[in-house]
Structures are given as structure tokens and as C-alpha cells.
CSV table of C-alpha atoms in Angstrom, one decimal:
chain,number,residue,atom,x,y,z
A,160,UNK,CA,14.7,139.4,152.3
A,161,UNK,CA,17.1,137.3,154.4
A,162,UNK,CA,18.1,138.9,157.7
A,163,UNK,CA,21.6,140.3,157.8
A,164,UNK,CA,24.3,139.0,160.2
A,165,UNK,CA,25.9,141.2,162.8
A,166,UNK,CA,29.7,141.4,162.9
A,167,UNK,CA,29.7,139.4,166.1
A,168,UNK,CA,27.8,136.6,164.4
A,169,UNK,CA,30.1,136.5,161.4
A,170,UNK,CA,33.2,136.6,163.6
A,171,UNK,CA,32.0,133.8,165.9
A,172,UNK,CA,29.0,132.1,164.2
A,173,UNK,CA,29.5,128.9,166.1
A,174,UNK,CA,30.1,130.3,169.6
A,175,UNK,CA,27.9,128.3,171.9
A,176,UNK,CA,26.2,129.5,175.1
A,177,UNK,CA,26.9,127.8,178.4
A,178,UNK,CA,25.4,124.5,177.3
A,179,UNK,CA,26.6,121.2,178.7
A,180,UNK,CA,27.2,118.8,175.7
A,181,UNK,CA,29.4,116.3,177.5
A,182,UNK,CA,27.1,114.9,180.2
A,183,UNK,CA,23.4,114.2,180.1
A,184,UNK,CA,21.3,113.5,183.1
A,185,UNK,CA,19.8,110.7,181.1
A,186,UNK,CA,23.1,109.2,179.9
A,187,UNK,CA,22.4,105.9,181.5
A,188,UNK,CA,19.4,105.2,179.3
A,189,UNK,CA,20.5,106.8,176.1
A,190,UNK,CA,20.7,104.4,173.1
A,191,UNK,CA,18.7,101.7,174.9
A,192,UNK,CA,15.2,100.4,174.7
A,193,UNK,CA,14.1,102.3,177.9
A,194,UNK,CA,10.6,103.9,177.8
A,195,UNK,CA,10.4,107.1,179.9
A,196,UNK,CA,7.3,107.9,181.9
A,197,UNK,CA,5.3,111.2,181.6
A,198,UNK,CA,7.3,113.0,184.2
A,199,UNK,CA,10.6,112.0,182.6
A,200,UNK,CA,9.4,113.1,179.2
A,201,UNK,CA,8.7,116.6,180.6
A,202,UNK,CA,12.2,116.7,182.2
A,203,UNK,CA,13.8,115.7,178.8
A,204,UNK,CA,11.8,118.5,177.0
A,205,UNK,CA,12.9,121.1,179.6
A,206,UNK,CA,16.5,119.9,179.3
A,207,UNK,CA,16.5,120.2,175.4
A,208,UNK,CA,14.8,123.6,175.2
A,209,UNK,CA,18.0,125.6,175.2
A,210,UNK,CA,19.6,123.2,172.8
A,211,UNK,CA,16.7,123.5,170.3
A,212,UNK,CA,17.1,127.2,170.5
A,213,UNK,CA,20.7,127.0,169.7
A,214,UNK,CA,20.0,124.7,166.7
A,215,UNK,CA,17.6,127.3,165.3
A,216,UNK,CA,20.2,130.0,165.7
A,217,UNK,CA,22.9,128.0,163.9
A,218,UNK,CA,20.6,127.0,161.1
A,219,UNK,CA,19.8,130.7,160.5
A,220,UNK,CA,23.5,131.5,160.4
A,221,UNK,CA,24.1,128.6,157.9
A,222,UNK,CA,21.3,129.8,155.7
A,223,UNK,CA,22.6,133.4,155.6
A,224,UNK,CA,26.1,132.2,154.9
A,225,UNK,CA,24.9,130.0,152.1
A,226,UNK,CA,23.3,133.0,150.5
A,227,UNK,CA,26.5,135.0,150.8
A,228,UNK,CA,28.5,132.1,149.4
A,229,UNK,CA,26.2,131.9,146.3
A,230,UNK,CA,26.5,135.6,145.7
A,231,UNK,CA,30.3,135.4,145.8
A,232,UNK,CA,30.3,132.3,143.6
A,233,UNK,CA,28.0,134.0,141.0
A,234,UNK,CA,30.5,136.9,140.9
A,235,UNK,CA,33.6,134.7,140.7
A,236,UNK,CA,32.3,132.1,138.2
A,237,UNK,CA,32.1,134.4,135.1
A,238,UNK,CA,35.5,135.8,135.9
A,239,UNK,CA,37.0,132.3,136.2
A,240,UNK,CA,35.4,131.5,132.8
A,241,UNK,CA,37.3,134.3,131.2
A,242,UNK,CA,40.5,132.6,132.2
A,243,UNK,CA,39.5,129.0,131.3
A,244,UNK,CA,41.9,127.0,129.1
A,245,UNK,CA,39.2,125.8,126.9
A,246,UNK,CA,38.3,129.4,125.9
A,247,UNK,CA,41.9,129.9,124.7
A,248,UNK,CA,41.9,127.0,122.2
A,249,UNK,CA,42.1,128.4,118.7
A,250,UNK,CA,39.1,127.8,116.5
A,251,UNK,CA,41.1,125.8,114.0
A,252,UNK,CA,42.3,123.4,116.7
A,253,UNK,CA,38.8,123.1,118.1
A,254,UNK,CA,37.5,122.2,114.6
A,255,UNK,CA,40.0,119.4,114.4
A,256,UNK,CA,38.8,118.1,117.9
A,257,UNK,CA,35.2,118.2,116.7
A,258,UNK,CA,36.1,116.2,113.6
A,259,UNK,CA,37.9,113.7,115.7
A,260,UNK,CA,34.7,113.1,117.6
A,261,UNK,CA,32.9,111.8,114.6
A,262,UNK,CA,32.4,108.0,114.4
A,263,UNK,CA,35.0,106.2,112.3
A,264,UNK,CA,33.1,102.9,111.8
A,265,UNK,CA,30.0,104.4,110.3
A,266,UNK,CA,28.5,107.7,109.1
A,267,UNK,CA,27.2,110.3,111.5
A,268,UNK,CA,23.7,110.0,112.9
A,269,UNK,CA,21.2,112.8,113.0
A,270,UNK,CA,20.6,112.5,116.7
A,271,UNK,CA,21.0,115.0,119.6
A,272,UNK,CA,23.2,112.7,121.6
A,273,UNK,CA,25.7,112.1,118.9
A,274,UNK,CA,28.3,114.4,117.2
A,275,UNK,CA,28.1,116.7,115.5
A,276,UNK,CA,24.7,117.7,117.0
A,277,UNK,CA,25.7,117.1,120.6
A,278,UNK,CA,28.7,119.4,120.1
A,279,UNK,CA,26.4,122.3,119.0
A,280,UNK,CA,24.4,122.0,122.2
A,281,UNK,CA,27.3,122.8,124.6
A,282,UNK,CA,27.4,126.6,124.2
A,283,UNK,CA,26.8,129.3,121.7
A,284,UNK,CA,30.5,129.5,120.8
A,285,UNK,CA,30.7,125.8,120.0
A,286,UNK,CA,27.4,126.0,118.1
A,287,UNK,CA,28.9,128.7,115.9
A,288,UNK,CA,32.1,126.7,115.3
A,289,UNK,CA,30.2,123.5,114.6
A,290,UNK,CA,27.8,125.1,112.2
A,291,UNK,CA,30.6,126.9,110.4
A,292,UNK,CA,32.7,123.7,109.9
A,293,UNK,CA,31.3,122.2,106.7
A,294,UNK,CA,33.4,119.0,106.9
A,295,UNK,CA,31.7,118.2,110.2
A,296,UNK,CA,28.4,117.6,108.3
A,297,UNK,CA,29.9,115.7,105.3
A,298,UNK,CA,28.7,112.3,106.4
A,299,UNK,CA,25.2,111.1,107.3
A,300,UNK,CA,23.6,107.7,108.1
A,301,UNK,CA,19.8,107.6,107.7
A,302,UNK,CA,18.4,104.4,109.4
A,303,UNK,CA,15.1,102.9,108.4
A,304,UNK,CA,11.9,104.6,109.6
A,305,UNK,CA,13.8,107.7,110.9
A,306,UNK,CA,12.7,110.2,108.2
A,307,UNK,CA,9.0,110.1,108.6
A,308,UNK,CA,8.0,113.7,109.1
A,309,UNK,CA,8.4,116.9,107.1
A,310,UNK,CA,10.4,118.4,110.0
A,311,UNK,CA,13.0,115.6,109.8
A,312,UNK,CA,13.2,115.9,106.0
A,313,UNK,CA,13.9,119.6,106.3
A,314,UNK,CA,16.5,118.9,109.0
A,315,UNK,CA,18.2,116.4,106.7
A,316,UNK,CA,18.4,118.8,103.9
A,317,UNK,CA,19.7,121.6,106.2
A,318,UNK,CA,22.4,119.1,107.4
A,319,UNK,CA,23.5,118.4,103.8
A,320,UNK,CA,23.4,122.1,102.9
A,321,UNK,CA,25.6,122.9,105.9
A,322,UNK,CA,28.3,120.5,104.5
A,323,UNK,CA,28.9,122.4,101.2
A,324,UNK,CA,31.2,122.3,99.4
A,325,UNK,CA,32.7,119.0,100.8
A,326,UNK,CA,32.1,115.6,99.2
A,327,UNK,CA,29.3,113.6,100.9
A,328,UNK,CA,29.4,110.1,102.5
A,329,UNK,CA,25.9,108.8,102.8
A,330,UNK,CA,24.3,105.6,103.9
A,331,UNK,CA,20.5,105.1,103.6
A,332,UNK,CA,18.3,102.3,104.7
A,333,UNK,CA,14.9,102.7,103.1
A,334,UNK,CA,12.2,100.8,105.0
A,335,UNK,CA,9.6,100.3,102.3
A,336,UNK,CA,9.1,100.9,98.6
A,337,UNK,CA,7.0,104.0,99.2
A,338,UNK,CA,9.8,106.0,100.8
A,339,UNK,CA,11.2,107.4,97.6
A,340,UNK,CA,11.0,110.9,99.1
A,341,UNK,CA,14.2,110.2,101.0
A,342,UNK,CA,16.2,109.4,97.9
A,343,UNK,CA,14.5,112.2,96.0
A,344,UNK,CA,15.7,114.7,98.7
A,345,UNK,CA,19.2,113.4,98.3
A,346,UNK,CA,19.3,113.8,94.5
A,347,UNK,CA,20.0,117.6,94.5
A,348,UNK,CA,23.3,116.8,96.3
A,349,UNK,CA,24.3,114.0,93.8
A,350,UNK,CA,27.1,116.3,92.4
A,351,UNK,CA,28.8,116.0,95.8
A,352,UNK,CA,28.3,112.3,96.5
A,353,UNK,CA,31.6,110.6,97.3
A,354,UNK,CA,30.4,107.4,98.9
A,355,UNK,CA,26.9,106.0,98.8
A,356,UNK,CA,25.4,103.0,100.4
A,357,UNK,CA,21.7,102.2,99.7
A,358,UNK,CA,19.8,99.4,101.3
A,359,UNK,CA,16.2,99.0,100.1
A,360,UNK,CA,13.5,96.4,99.9
A,361,UNK,CA,12.4,97.3,96.4
A,362,UNK,CA,14.7,98.1,93.5
A,363,UNK,CA,12.1,100.4,91.8
A,364,UNK,CA,13.4,103.1,94.2
A,365,UNK,CA,16.8,102.7,92.6
A,366,UNK,CA,15.6,103.9,89.3
A,367,UNK,CA,15.8,107.4,90.6
A,368,UNK,CA,19.6,107.1,90.1
A,369,UNK,CA,19.2,106.5,86.4
A,370,UNK,CA,19.0,110.2,85.6
A,371,UNK,CA,21.3,111.4,88.4
A,372,UNK,CA,24.8,112.8,87.8
A,373,UNK,CA,27.5,112.2,90.4
A,374,UNK,CA,30.9,113.1,89.0
A,375,UNK,CA,32.6,112.6,92.4
A,376,UNK,CA,31.1,109.3,93.4
A,377,UNK,CA,33.9,106.7,93.9
A,378,UNK,CA,32.3,104.2,96.3
A,379,UNK,CA,28.9,102.6,95.6
A,380,UNK,CA,27.3,99.9,97.7
A,381,UNK,CA,23.8,98.7,96.9
A,382,UNK,CA,21.7,96.1,98.8
A,383,UNK,CA,18.3,95.2,97.4
A,384,UNK,CA,15.8,92.4,97.8
A,385,UNK,CA,14.2,91.5,94.4
A,386,UNK,CA,15.7,90.6,91.1
A,387,UNK,CA,17.8,93.1,89.2
A,388,UNK,CA,16.5,95.0,86.2
A,389,UNK,CA,18.7,94.8,83.2
A,390,UNK,CA,17.9,98.4,82.0
A,391,UNK,CA,19.2,99.9,85.3
A,392,UNK,CA,22.7,101.4,84.8
A,393,UNK,CA,24.9,104.1,86.4
A,394,UNK,CA,25.9,106.3,83.4
A,395,UNK,CA,25.8,109.4,85.6
A,396,UNK,CA,28.6,108.2,87.9
A,397,UNK,CA,31.8,107.9,85.7
A,398,UNK,CA,34.2,108.1,88.7
A,399,UNK,CA,33.2,105.0,90.5
A,400,UNK,CA,36.2,103.1,91.8
A,401,UNK,CA,34.6,100.8,94.4
A,402,UNK,CA,31.4,99.0,93.7
A,403,UNK,CA,29.4,96.5,95.8
A,404,UNK,CA,26.1,95.2,94.6
A,405,UNK,CA,24.2,92.5,96.4
A,406,UNK,CA,20.7,91.2,96.1
A,407,UNK,CA,18.5,88.2,95.0
A,408,UNK,CA,19.0,86.9,91.5
A,409,UNK,CA,22.0,89.1,90.7
A,410,UNK,CA,24.0,86.2,89.2
A,411,UNK,CA,21.8,85.9,86.2
A,412,UNK,CA,22.3,89.5,85.1
A,413,UNK,CA,24.8,90.3,82.3
A,414,UNK,CA,27.9,91.9,83.6
A,415,UNK,CA,27.6,94.7,81.1
A,416,UNK,CA,24.4,95.7,82.9
A,417,UNK,CA,26.0,95.7,86.3
A,418,UNK,CA,28.8,98.0,85.3
A,419,UNK,CA,28.0,100.5,82.5
A,420,UNK,CA,31.5,102.1,82.5
A,421,UNK,CA,33.8,99.6,84.1
A,422,UNK,CA,37.2,100.7,83.0
A,423,UNK,CA,37.7,102.8,86.2
A,424,UNK,CA,36.5,100.2,88.7
A,425,UNK,CA,39.3,99.0,91.0
A,426,UNK,CA,37.3,97.1,93.7
A,427,UNK,CA,34.2,95.1,92.7
A,428,UNK,CA,32.0,92.9,94.9
A,429,UNK,CA,29.0,91.1,93.4
A,430,UNK,CA,27.0,89.0,95.7
A,431,UNK,CA,23.8,87.0,95.0
A,432,UNK,CA,22.1,86.8,98.4
A,433,UNK,CA,19.3,84.4,97.4
A,434,UNK,CA,19.1,81.5,99.8
A,435,UNK,CA,17.9,78.0,98.9
A,436,UNK,CA,15.9,78.8,95.9
A,437,UNK,CA,13.9,76.1,94.1
A,438,UNK,CA,16.0,74.1,91.6
A,439,UNK,CA,14.1,75.6,88.6
A,440,UNK,CA,14.6,79.2,89.8
A,441,UNK,CA,18.3,79.1,90.7
A,442,UNK,CA,20.5,81.7,89.0
A,443,UNK,CA,24.0,80.6,88.4
A,444,UNK,CA,27.2,82.6,87.9
A,445,UNK,CA,28.3,82.7,84.3
A,446,UNK,CA,32.0,81.8,83.9
A,447,UNK,CA,32.1,83.6,80.5
A,448,UNK,CA,30.7,86.6,82.4
A,449,UNK,CA,33.6,86.6,84.8
A,450,UNK,CA,36.0,86.4,81.9
A,451,UNK,CA,34.3,89.4,80.2
A,452,UNK,CA,34.2,91.3,83.5
A,453,UNK,CA,37.9,91.0,84.0
A,454,UNK,CA,38.5,91.9,80.4
A,455,UNK,CA,36.5,95.1,80.7
A,456,UNK,CA,38.3,96.2,83.8
A,457,UNK,CA,41.6,94.6,83.2
A,458,UNK,CA,43.8,97.6,83.4
A,459,UNK,CA,42.4,99.0,86.7
A,460,UNK,CA,40.9,96.1,88.7
A,461,UNK,CA,42.6,95.4,92.0
A,462,UNK,CA,40.0,93.3,93.9
A,463,UNK,CA,37.2,91.1,92.6
A,464,UNK,CA,34.9,89.2,94.9
A,465,UNK,CA,32.0,87.2,93.5
A,466,UNK,CA,29.5,85.2,95.5
A,467,UNK,CA,26.6,83.3,94.0
A,468,UNK,CA,24.3,80.3,94.4
A,469,UNK,CA,26.1,78.1,92.0
A,470,UNK,CA,28.6,78.2,89.1
A,471,UNK,CA,27.6,77.8,85.5
A,472,UNK,CA,30.5,76.3,83.7
A,473,UNK,CA,29.0,76.4,80.2
A,474,UNK,CA,30.4,78.6,77.5
A,475,UNK,CA,34.2,78.4,78.2
A,476,UNK,CA,36.6,76.8,75.8
A,477,UNK,CA,40.4,76.5,75.4
A,478,UNK,CA,40.5,78.9,72.4
A,479,UNK,CA,39.9,82.0,74.5
A,480,UNK,CA,42.4,84.7,74.2
A,481,UNK,CA,44.5,85.4,77.3
A,482,UNK,CA,43.5,88.5,79.3
A,483,UNK,CA,46.2,90.2,81.4
A,484,UNK,CA,45.1,92.1,84.5
A,485,UNK,CA,48.3,93.7,85.8
A,486,UNK,CA,46.8,95.2,88.9
A,487,UNK,CA,44.5,92.5,90.2
A,488,UNK,CA,45.7,91.4,93.7
A,489,UNK,CA,42.6,89.8,95.3
A,490,UNK,CA,40.3,87.3,93.6
A,491,UNK,CA,37.6,85.4,95.4
A,492,UNK,CA,34.8,83.3,93.9
A,493,UNK,CA,32.5,81.6,96.3
A,494,UNK,CA,29.3,79.6,95.9
A,495,UNK,CA,26.5,78.5,98.2
A,496,UNK,CA,26.9,75.1,96.6
A,497,UNK,CA,30.5,74.2,97.5
A,498,UNK,CA,30.7,71.9,94.5
A,499,UNK,CA,31.0,73.6,91.2
A,500,UNK,CA,32.2,72.9,87.7
A,501,UNK,CA,35.9,73.2,88.5
A,502,UNK,CA,37.1,72.2,85.0
A,503,UNK,CA,35.5,75.3,83.5
A,504,UNK,CA,36.7,77.5,86.4
A,505,UNK,CA,40.2,76.2,85.9
A,506,UNK,CA,40.0,77.0,82.1
A,507,UNK,CA,38.8,80.5,83.1
A,508,UNK,CA,41.8,81.1,85.4
A,509,UNK,CA,44.5,79.8,83.0
A,510,UNK,CA,43.3,82.4,80.5
A,511,UNK,CA,43.9,85.1,83.0
A,512,UNK,CA,47.4,86.4,83.6
A,513,UNK,CA,47.5,88.0,87.1
A,514,UNK,CA,51.1,89.0,87.8
A,515,UNK,CA,50.2,90.9,91.0
A,516,UNK,CA,47.8,88.4,92.4
A,517,UNK,CA,48.5,87.7,96.1
A,518,UNK,CA,45.2,86.2,97.4
A,519,UNK,CA,43.1,83.6,95.6
A,520,UNK,CA,39.9,82.0,97.1
A,521,UNK,CA,38.1,79.4,95.0
A,522,UNK,CA,35.3,76.9,95.5
A,523,UNK,CA,35.9,73.2,94.8
A,524,UNK,CA,38.4,71.0,93.0
A,525,UNK,CA,37.7,67.6,91.5
A,526,UNK,CA,40.8,65.7,90.4
A,527,UNK,CA,38.8,64.0,87.7
A,528,UNK,CA,38.6,67.2,85.7
A,529,UNK,CA,42.3,67.0,84.9
A,530,UNK,CA,42.7,70.8,85.1
A,531,UNK,CA,44.1,71.3,88.6
A,532,UNK,CA,47.7,70.7,87.8
A,533,UNK,CA,47.5,73.1,84.8
A,534,UNK,CA,46.0,75.7,87.0
A,535,UNK,CA,48.7,75.5,89.7
A,536,UNK,CA,51.4,75.5,87.1
A,537,UNK,CA,49.8,78.6,85.5
A,538,UNK,CA,49.8,80.3,88.9
A,539,UNK,CA,53.4,79.4,89.5
A,540,UNK,CA,54.5,80.9,86.2
A,541,UNK,CA,52.3,84.0,86.0
A,542,UNK,CA,51.5,84.9,89.7
A,543,UNK,CA,54.8,85.0,91.5
A,544,UNK,CA,53.5,87.1,94.3
A,545,UNK,CA,50.8,84.7,95.4
A,546,UNK,CA,50.9,84.4,99.2
A,547,UNK,CA,47.3,83.4,100.2
A,548,UNK,CA,45.5,80.4,98.7
A,549,UNK,CA,42.1,79.1,99.8
A,550,UNK,CA,40.6,76.1,97.9
A,551,UNK,CA,37.6,74.0,98.4
A,552,UNK,CA,38.3,70.3,97.7
A,553,UNK,CA,36.8,66.8,97.6
A,554,UNK,CA,38.2,64.4,100.1
A,555,UNK,CA,39.4,61.9,97.5
A,556,UNK,CA,41.3,64.8,95.8
A,557,UNK,CA,43.1,66.0,98.9
A,558,UNK,CA,46.4,64.1,98.9
A,559,UNK,CA,47.2,64.7,95.3
A,560,UNK,CA,46.0,68.3,95.3
A,561,UNK,CA,47.9,69.1,98.5
A,562,UNK,CA,51.1,67.6,97.1
A,563,UNK,CA,50.7,69.7,93.9
A,564,UNK,CA,50.0,72.9,95.9
A,565,UNK,CA,53.0,72.5,98.2
A,566,UNK,CA,55.5,71.3,95.7
A,567,UNK,CA,54.7,73.7,92.9
A,568,UNK,CA,53.4,76.9,94.3
A,569,UNK,CA,55.8,79.8,94.7
A,570,UNK,CA,58.0,80.0,97.8
A,571,UNK,CA,56.2,83.2,98.6
A,572,UNK,CA,53.2,81.3,99.8
A,573,UNK,CA,52.4,82.3,103.4
A,574,UNK,CA,48.9,81.0,104.0
A,575,UNK,CA,47.3,77.8,102.6
A,576,UNK,CA,43.7,76.8,103.5
A,577,UNK,CA,42.0,73.6,102.2
A,578,UNK,CA,38.3,73.2,102.8
A,579,UNK,CA,36.2,70.1,102.5
A,580,UNK,CA,33.4,70.6,100.0
A,581,UNK,CA,29.9,69.2,100.1
A,582,UNK,CA,29.1,67.0,97.1
A,583,UNK,CA,25.8,65.7,95.8
A,584,UNK,CA,26.7,62.2,96.6
A,585,UNK,CA,27.5,60.7,100.0
A,586,UNK,CA,31.1,60.4,101.2
A,587,UNK,CA,33.0,59.8,104.4
A,588,UNK,CA,32.8,62.4,107.1
A,589,UNK,CA,36.6,62.5,107.7
A,590,UNK,CA,39.5,63.1,105.3
A,591,UNK,CA,42.2,60.4,105.3
A,592,UNK,CA,45.5,62.3,105.1
A,593,UNK,CA,49.0,60.9,105.1
A,594,UNK,CA,52.1,63.0,104.7
A,595,UNK,CA,54.3,60.0,104.3
A,596,UNK,CA,54.0,60.5,100.5
A,597,UNK,CA,56.0,63.7,101.1
A,598,UNK,CA,59.7,63.9,101.8
A,599,UNK,CA,59.4,66.8,104.4
A,600,UNK,CA,62.9,68.0,104.2
A,601,UNK,CA,62.8,67.8,100.4
A,602,UNK,CA,59.8,70.1,100.1
A,603,UNK,CA,61.0,72.6,102.8
A,604,UNK,CA,62.4,75.0,100.2
A,605,UNK,CA,58.8,75.3,98.8
A,606,UNK,CA,57.4,76.0,102.3
A,607,UNK,CA,60.1,78.4,103.6
A,608,UNK,CA,57.7,81.3,103.8
A,609,UNK,CA,54.5,79.3,104.8
A,610,UNK,CA,53.1,80.6,108.1
A,611,UNK,CA,49.7,79.0,108.2
A,612,UNK,CA,48.5,75.6,107.0
A,613,UNK,CA,44.8,74.8,107.6
A,614,UNK,CA,42.9,71.7,106.5
A,615,UNK,CA,39.3,72.2,107.5
A,616,UNK,CA,36.3,69.9,107.4
A,617,UNK,CA,37.4,66.8,109.3
A,618,UNK,CA,40.9,65.3,109.0
A,619,UNK,CA,41.7,61.7,109.9
A,620,UNK,CA,45.4,61.2,110.6
A,621,UNK,CA,46.6,58.0,109.0
A,622,UNK,CA,50.3,58.2,109.7
A,623,UNK,CA,51.2,60.0,112.9
A,624,UNK,CA,54.9,59.5,112.5
A,625,UNK,CA,54.8,61.4,109.2
A,626,UNK,CA,53.1,64.3,110.8
A,627,UNK,CA,55.6,64.4,113.6
A,628,UNK,CA,58.4,64.3,111.1
A,629,UNK,CA,56.8,67.1,109.2
A,630,UNK,CA,56.5,69.3,112.2
A,631,UNK,CA,60.0,68.5,113.5
A,632,UNK,CA,61.5,69.3,110.1
A,633,UNK,CA,60.0,72.8,110.3
A,634,UNK,CA,61.3,73.3,113.8
A,635,UNK,CA,64.7,72.0,112.9
A,636,UNK,CA,65.1,74.3,109.9
A,637,UNK,CA,63.4,77.2,111.6
A,638,UNK,CA,60.8,77.8,108.9
A,639,UNK,CA,58.0,80.4,109.2
A,640,UNK,CA,55.3,77.9,109.9
A,641,UNK,CA,53.5,78.9,113.1
A,642,UNK,CA,49.8,77.9,112.6
A,643,UNK,CA,48.7,74.4,112.0
A,644,UNK,CA,45.1,73.3,111.6
A,645,UNK,CA,44.1,71.9,115.0
A,646,UNK,CA,42.0,69.2,113.2
A,647,UNK,CA,45.1,67.7,111.8
A,648,UNK,CA,46.1,66.5,115.3
A,649,UNK,CA,42.9,65.1,116.6
A,650,UNK,CA,43.6,61.9,118.6
A,651,UNK,CA,47.2,62.8,119.0
A,652,UNK,CA,49.1,64.0,122.1
A,653,UNK,CA,51.1,67.0,120.8
A,654,UNK,CA,53.6,69.0,122.9
A,655,UNK,CA,55.9,71.5,121.4
A,656,UNK,CA,58.8,73.0,123.4
A,657,UNK,CA,60.7,76.1,122.4
A,658,UNK,CA,64.3,76.7,123.6
A,659,UNK,CA,65.5,80.3,123.7
A,660,UNK,CA,69.2,80.5,122.8
A,661,UNK,CA,71.1,83.5,123.9
A,662,UNK,CA,73.1,85.1,121.1
């Protein structure tokens, strides 16, 4: 037990006896390198004896006061906690604060340092609120190699059970083909799947979805390594609106196998991720397949993105019936081989009426196909909302194609990007480009809304005065053009001065 303090000690705990603390008999050698002899050491010890005693007395007083301070603090602290502002926050507001703590760029992780688990570790009250807020547990990301023990599998199931009855947003990275137990544990919750992203090295695991039923699933994202199996479909998920499928060899699969019930799909992304396959194993995108795909989804499709190794232009002909897709706003077709059969691609597009199209990204154009002018004219007539165009192009096609694009496309065009394509045969490394063929002020009505003009891949300016006239015309008429491809001015000294006029 600590000794108690007398009233005198409490009232004057720092009262010092008659000690001289202002002048030392050894003051002349203090803080020097002086070495005292034995006699002087005895004198110093005798001089400090009362001071050491006083230090011991004060330390005892400090220790006793610290004990009393802790007793008072232990008494005050729980009373202060009763009046804390955090305790007065209503549970419904605290629930919203918890939900705002969840990550927005990914699903929640099952980790003790991340919400919602970290919130449940603060106190018993927060734990109760967290565990009784189902929406807090409605998302889960399962990284590769994290579900390896039975205890973790049980924790994953408890997490998902805690989220009932809310729709689930799940993302799963399966590390190897033997980890089917992860997906098997998720199947009992398929009726509540809302968004599902699966990344796996072996598509055999994906066959577990064939017999699943997910009436709420609207977003499906699948990434796999080997080739697709044509008998794999998603009949149990009729509500899918957004679908993204990527993997090796995807381009060779019939579109009917990729989308079993496509009429409700609004956003579709198909990507063949195979890289540099041997010539005899390359899978090419089927242009008739794209046509059939749009036809199947024509009344709902808003966005279509297709990426593949190459483009198979066989199978299209001018006698195709026109397909109208009234909701399609974004269309992108890209290939690993920049060069593709642009004639067949143009035939495909002129047989699609896309009245709401505002963004179009295509691979290459070859002027020798004779279809480019028809395509641009078709877009002008049937896609009046087109504002973003991105074309790949051969260098010898650039001047003619650029003239057609600028003079014929709708005045709503805000962004125009032309990219140099890579052909099978050698060609010059720079693009000769001369705007002298244009009458800049004559084409300004067609460019009134144009904000960005990019010509990428190496541009060689052949007529500097034409470029200067082109830029000055835009400045004079105060058009919307603000971004010019920097490559266009290589080798030129360009200075633009803006004058602010007070109204």
C-alpha cells in the first residue's frame, strides 16, 4: 500500500528546507573537464547529501500524487463518457457513417484493418450496430489465395449471411483450377447476386454457374485464361444488363453462345486477350457476328466494345437488311492488328442505323476499299448526335479521309482522333499533311463545335502557312477548338496570345 500524505505535505509538497541552490562551493569547476581529487570527492558527497534526501522526499510525493490522480481520472472518465457527443449519435445516422466508410473503388475486403470489420472492433455498441446493418456486408472482394482454410470459408459464409436480404456485389480471384470450393460456397447466395466479377485460370470452374439461378444479377464480368467452351451459357441470369467477358480465344466463339438471352443487355464488352498467337491459331472477330449481336440486342444495347486479335471480313454483303439500334450510344471495335478489312467493316456499319450514337472508335481505313465516303455519309444522315470519332488510318489515306471527316460529319462533332495504323508492308514513318487543300474559313461551320483534333503516329508538316491560317481562323471566329495534336507542330515555333476583352 502506498503511504498516505499528511495535510502539510499536500498543502506544500514542494516546500524546500534551508538548502542553498543558488551558489555552489564548486561553481568555478562545474561544467568543465576538471578532475577532483579524493578529498574533493568526499566534500562534494557531503555537500549533496541533504539535496539527495530532498530528491527522495519529492519523488515520494510525486508518486503518491500520481496514484491519487489516476484514482480521480478513473472516476471521472466513465462519467465523461456518458456525456460524449459520439454516444448521442442516433443509430440510423451512425449506420450511414459506417456505410460511407466502405471503399468506393472496389468491394470490401475481409480484413481486420478494413471496414466493416475494423468498425466492429471499436466497442460493443459499434459491433452491435455493424452486425445489425445488413447493407454493410453486401459487398465482398475475395483475392487469390486468401480463402485457404475452413475457418476462413466459414467466415466468408457468415459475412454473406449477415448481408441478407440485400443484393450482393462480389469479386472473386480464383488462384488455381482446384479452388472450386470458393465458388461452390457462393452458389447458395446466387439468388441475391447483383454484380459478379470472376477471374480464374481455368474455365472449368465457371461451369458451376450453368445450373445456378440469379434473378437479380445485372452486372457480370468474367476473366479467364483458356479458350471458351461453346456449351457454357447463362440461362439462370435473365436480368443481366452489363456483361464483360475477356479471355484467350474468345473471338472465335459464336455470339449466340456468349449471350444466351441478350435482349436485356445494355452494356457489352467482349475482349479476346490472346497475345501474339501463331498465325495458324489466330482467332478473328467475325463481322457477321457483330451484325447478329447488334440485331439480337438492338432495342436495349447502349454500349458495345469489342477487342480482338484481328478482324474477319468474310461473310458480309450489301444485301443485308438494315438493323436499327435506337439506344446505342458507344461503339468501339479495336484489334491487335491495326490493319483490318475496312471494306467489310464499312459495309457492316452502313447496315446499322444508330440514331443516338455519340462515340465511335474503329480500327483502320484504306481508301482503296471505296467504302469510307459511304460510311461517313451514312453517319451524317443517321447519327446526328455523333460527337466523338476515333479512326485508325493509313498514311496515304490521311488527307482524303480527313477532308471527308471534317467537311461531312455533323457540326456536333467535338472530338476527332486519327491514328496511324501499322500495315503489313513498309511505309514512311511520318505522315505528310497539308491543310492547304482546305479553305479553313469555308469549313468552319462544320467545325464550330470541335474541341479536340488529334493526329497521332507521326505528322510531317508540309505547309506551315496553311496550319497557321487554320489556327488563326479558329481564333478569329472564336470556335470551340482548344486542343490540337502537339505532333502537328513539330519543327514549328508556335506562340498563341489570348487577349481578354472587358465587356
